[in-house]
Amino acid sequence: MDLPRIFTIRESGHRIHNPFTEDKLASLGRALRLPPGTRVLDLASGSGEMLCTWARDLGFTGTGVDISTVFTAQARARATELGVADRVTFVHGDACGHVADEPVDLAACVGATWIGDGVAGTVRLLDRSLRPGGLMLIGEPYWLRTPADRETVEACHAADVSDFLLLPELMGQFGDLGYDVVEMVLADQDSWDRYQAAQWLAMRRWLDGNPGDELAPQVRAELTTGPAQYARHVRDHLGWGVFALMKR
């Protein structure tokens, strides 16, 4: 059980595996106004930057679960580096269906709602771990404007235009599921650029060091077409944000 290797190649230089900068991640943590000792469950926790930095800066505790052996190892190393290994735990496992042993104050899935087959299923999954009155975090893409062609839809890693919603529709969906949106922090163009462009450098350096690897042709194809594809299709069409929800 592991994440396909292409993902760890693309994002080998990332500590945050979504279009957030360190400043935006810190802003989100502060905006939640939660006390030290807040217990967190972070599903699809990646390299653990959110949980580790919030443990250091805000006094949170908690558990991250991720399917990637590489990212889980990086998360554990980051916890040690920041001196919070006694407050956070990272588990290598499938976040799909994972429920905390005891209810938590904050349940999060930031950028991986595929673990619940979409937003609605992920909200239901997180709710199973959340104490009454707790906060939920969902990170999700949304359309800045509706794509007019199939090429743009596919460039944004969607199978169909209906895979993502416009921002007002996404926020309305949370309401339809029975939740109030109580905070949000959105990626901006610069944070999107940092996320995407760092992948190109990581892929180029990987190619230079691994020219004979079986994945080299795929990585080369992505690096050849990816930058122009991002500039032409993704940059003006796809947004991303983290939304804090409370059950009504």
Coordinates of C-alpha atoms in Angstrom, one line a residue:
M1 CA 0.0 0.0 0.0
D2 CA 1.6 3.2 -1.2
L3 CA 1.2 6.3 -3.3
P4 CA 2.3 5.8 -6.9
R5 CA 5.9 6.9 -7.3
I6 CA 5.2 9.6 -9.8
F7 CA 3.6 11.7 -7.0
T8 CA 6.7 11.6 -4.8
I9 CA 8.9 12.4 -7.8
R10 CA 6.8 15.5 -8.7
E11 CA 6.6 16.8 -5.1
S12 CA 10.0 15.7 -3.7
G13 CA 10.8 19.3 -3.0
H14 CA 7.5 20.1 -1.3
R15 CA 6.8 20.2 2.4
I16 CA 3.2 21.4 1.6
H17 CA 1.5 19.2 -1.0
N18 CA -1.1 21.7 -2.1
P19 CA -1.2 25.4 -3.4
F20 CA -0.5 26.9 0.0
T21 CA 2.6 28.8 1.2
E22 CA 3.9 28.6 4.7
D23 CA 2.3 32.0 5.4
K24 CA -1.1 30.8 4.3
L25 CA -0.9 27.6 6.3
A26 CA 0.1 29.7 9.4
S27 CA -2.8 32.2 8.7
L28 CA -5.2 29.3 8.5
G29 CA -4.1 27.9 11.9
R30 CA -4.4 31.3 13.6
A31 CA -7.8 32.0 12.0
L32 CA -9.3 29.0 13.7
R33 CA -8.8 30.5 17.1
L34 CA -8.4 27.1 18.8
P35 CA -6.6 26.8 22.2
P36 CA -3.4 24.9 23.0
G37 CA -4.0 21.2 23.5
T38 CA -6.5 21.0 20.5
R39 CA -6.6 17.4 19.3
V40 CA -6.3 17.0 15.5
L41 CA -6.9 14.2 13.1
D42 CA -5.4 15.0 9.7
L43 CA -6.4 12.5 7.0
A44 CA -4.0 12.3 3.9
S45 CA -1.5 14.3 6.0
G46 CA 1.3 14.2 3.4
S47 CA 4.6 15.4 4.8
G48 CA 3.0 16.6 8.0
E49 CA 3.7 20.3 7.6
M50 CA 0.3 21.4 8.9
L51 CA 0.2 19.2 11.9
C52 CA 3.9 19.8 12.8
T53 CA 3.9 23.6 12.5
W54 CA 0.6 23.9 14.3
A55 CA 1.9 21.8 17.1
R56 CA 5.0 24.0 17.3
D57 CA 3.2 27.4 17.0
L58 CA -0.2 26.7 18.4
G59 CA 0.3 23.9 20.9
F60 CA -1.9 21.4 19.0
T61 CA -1.6 17.6 19.3
G62 CA -2.7 14.9 17.0
T63 CA -2.4 12.2 14.4
G64 CA -1.7 12.3 10.7
V65 CA -2.6 9.3 8.4
D66 CA -1.2 9.0 4.9
I67 CA -0.8 6.2 2.3
S68 CA 2.7 7.4 1.2
T69 CA 5.6 5.7 2.9
V70 CA 7.9 8.5 1.6
F71 CA 5.7 11.3 2.9
T72 CA 5.1 9.6 6.2
A73 CA 8.8 9.3 6.8
Q74 CA 9.2 12.9 5.9
A75 CA 6.5 13.9 8.4
R76 CA 8.1 11.9 11.2
A77 CA 11.5 13.6 10.4
R78 CA 9.8 17.0 10.4
A79 CA 8.2 16.4 13.7
T80 CA 11.6 15.6 15.2
E81 CA 13.2 18.6 13.5
L82 CA 10.6 20.9 15.0
G83 CA 10.7 19.3 18.4
V84 CA 7.1 18.1 18.4
A85 CA 7.5 14.4 18.1
D86 CA 6.1 13.9 21.5
R87 CA 2.9 15.7 20.5
V88 CA 2.2 14.4 17.0
T89 CA 2.1 10.9 15.5
F90 CA 2.2 9.9 11.8
V91 CA 0.7 6.6 10.7
H92 CA 1.3 5.0 7.3
G93 CA -2.1 3.8 6.3
D94 CA -5.1 4.2 4.0
A95 CA -7.0 7.3 5.2
C96 CA -10.1 6.0 3.5
G97 CA -12.4 4.9 6.3
H98 CA -10.0 5.9 9.1
V99 CA -11.8 6.9 12.3
A100 CA -10.1 8.2 15.4
D101 CA -10.1 6.1 18.5
E102 CA -11.5 9.0 20.5
P103 CA -13.3 12.1 19.2
V104 CA -11.1 15.0 18.2
D105 CA -11.5 18.8 18.3
L106 CA -10.4 19.3 14.7
A107 CA -10.8 16.8 11.8
A108 CA -9.1 17.6 8.5
C109 CA -8.8 16.4 5.0
V110 CA -6.8 19.1 3.1
G111 CA -6.7 18.4 -0.6
A112 CA -7.6 14.7 -0.8
T113 CA -11.4 14.4 -0.8
W114 CA -11.0 11.3 -3.0
I115 CA -10.6 9.4 0.3
G116 CA -14.4 9.8 0.7
D117 CA -15.3 9.7 -3.0
G118 CA -15.8 13.5 -3.0
V119 CA -16.7 16.3 -0.7
A120 CA -19.9 14.8 0.7
G121 CA -18.3 11.4 1.5
T122 CA -15.3 13.0 3.1
V123 CA -17.5 15.3 5.3
R124 CA -19.3 12.2 6.5
L125 CA -16.0 10.4 7.2
L126 CA -14.5 13.3 9.2
D127 CA -17.7 13.7 11.1
R128 CA -17.3 10.2 12.6
S129 CA -14.1 11.3 14.3
L130 CA -15.3 14.8 15.4
R131 CA -16.6 15.7 18.9
P132 CA -19.9 17.6 19.0
G133 CA -19.1 21.3 18.4
G134 CA -15.8 20.5 16.8
L135 CA -14.3 22.1 13.6
M136 CA -13.8 20.3 10.3
L137 CA -11.4 21.4 7.6
I138 CA -11.9 20.5 3.9
G139 CA -9.3 21.5 1.2
E140 CA -10.8 21.4 -2.2
P141 CA -10.3 22.7 -5.8
Y142 CA -13.0 24.9 -7.4
W143 CA -13.5 26.5 -10.8
L144 CA -12.6 30.2 -11.1
R145 CA -14.6 30.1 -14.2
T146 CA -16.3 27.2 -16.0
P147 CA -14.0 25.7 -18.7
A148 CA -15.2 26.0 -22.2
D149 CA -13.4 23.0 -23.6
R150 CA -12.4 19.4 -22.8
E151 CA -8.6 20.2 -23.0
T152 CA -8.9 22.6 -20.1
V153 CA -10.9 20.2 -18.0
E154 CA -8.3 17.4 -18.4
A155 CA -5.4 19.9 -17.8
C156 CA -7.0 20.6 -14.4
H157 CA -6.9 16.8 -13.6
A158 CA -10.7 16.5 -13.8
A159 CA -12.6 13.8 -15.6
D160 CA -15.6 16.1 -16.2
V161 CA -16.4 19.7 -15.7
S162 CA -18.9 18.5 -12.9
D163 CA -15.9 17.2 -10.8
F164 CA -15.4 20.7 -9.4
L165 CA -17.8 23.5 -8.6
L166 CA -17.6 27.3 -8.8
L167 CA -16.8 28.8 -5.4
P168 CA -20.3 30.0 -4.6
E169 CA -21.7 26.5 -5.5
L170 CA -19.0 24.8 -3.4
M171 CA -19.8 26.9 -0.4
G172 CA -23.5 26.2 -1.0
Q173 CA -22.8 22.5 -1.0
F174 CA -21.3 22.7 2.5
G175 CA -24.6 24.3 3.6
D176 CA -26.6 21.6 1.9
L177 CA -24.7 19.0 3.8
G178 CA -25.7 20.7 7.1
Y179 CA -22.6 22.7 7.9
D180 CA -21.8 26.4 8.4
V181 CA -18.7 27.8 6.7
V182 CA -17.0 29.6 9.5
E183 CA -13.6 30.4 8.0
M184 CA -11.7 30.0 4.8
V185 CA -8.2 30.7 3.4
L186 CA -7.8 30.6 -0.4
A187 CA -4.8 30.0 -2.6
D188 CA -3.8 32.9 -4.8
Q189 CA -2.0 33.0 -8.0
D190 CA 1.4 33.2 -6.4
S191 CA 0.9 30.3 -4.1
W192 CA -0.4 28.3 -7.1
D193 CA 2.7 29.2 -9.1
R194 CA 5.0 28.2 -6.2
Y195 CA 3.2 24.8 -5.9
Q196 CA 3.3 24.0 -9.7
A197 CA 6.7 25.5 -10.6
A198 CA 8.4 23.6 -7.8
Q199 CA 7.3 20.4 -9.4
W200 CA 9.1 21.3 -12.7
L201 CA 12.4 21.8 -10.9
A202 CA 11.9 18.5 -8.9
M203 CA 11.2 16.6 -12.1
R204 CA 14.1 18.0 -14.0
R205 CA 16.6 17.2 -11.2
W206 CA 15.1 13.7 -10.9
L207 CA 15.5 13.2 -14.6
D208 CA 19.1 14.3 -14.5
G209 CA 19.8 11.8 -11.8
N210 CA 17.7 8.9 -13.1
P211 CA 17.8 8.9 -16.9
G212 CA 17.4 5.1 -17.2
D213 CA 14.5 4.8 -14.7
E214 CA 11.3 3.2 -16.1
L215 CA 9.4 6.4 -15.2
A216 CA 11.8 8.7 -17.0
P217 CA 9.7 8.8 -20.3
Q218 CA 6.5 9.8 -18.3
V219 CA 8.4 12.4 -16.3
R220 CA 10.0 13.8 -19.4
A221 CA 6.6 14.1 -21.1
E222 CA 5.1 15.9 -18.2
L223 CA 8.0 18.3 -17.9
T224 CA 8.0 19.0 -21.7
T225 CA 4.3 19.9 -21.8
G226 CA 3.4 20.8 -18.2
P227 CA 4.6 24.4 -17.9
A228 CA 2.8 25.7 -21.0
Q229 CA -0.3 23.6 -20.1
Y230 CA -0.4 25.2 -16.7
A231 CA -0.1 28.7 -18.1
R232 CA -2.6 28.1 -20.8
H233 CA -5.3 26.2 -18.9
V234 CA -4.9 25.8 -15.2
R235 CA -3.8 29.2 -14.0
D236 CA -7.0 31.1 -15.0
H237 CA -9.5 28.3 -14.4
L238 CA -8.6 26.4 -11.1
G239 CA -8.8 27.8 -7.6
W240 CA -8.2 26.0 -4.3
G241 CA -9.0 26.7 -0.7
V242 CA -9.4 25.3 2.8
F243 CA -12.8 25.7 4.4
A244 CA -13.6 25.5 8.1
L245 CA -17.0 23.9 8.8
M246 CA -19.2 23.5 11.9
K247 CA -22.2 21.2 12.0
R248 CA -25.5 23.0 12.3

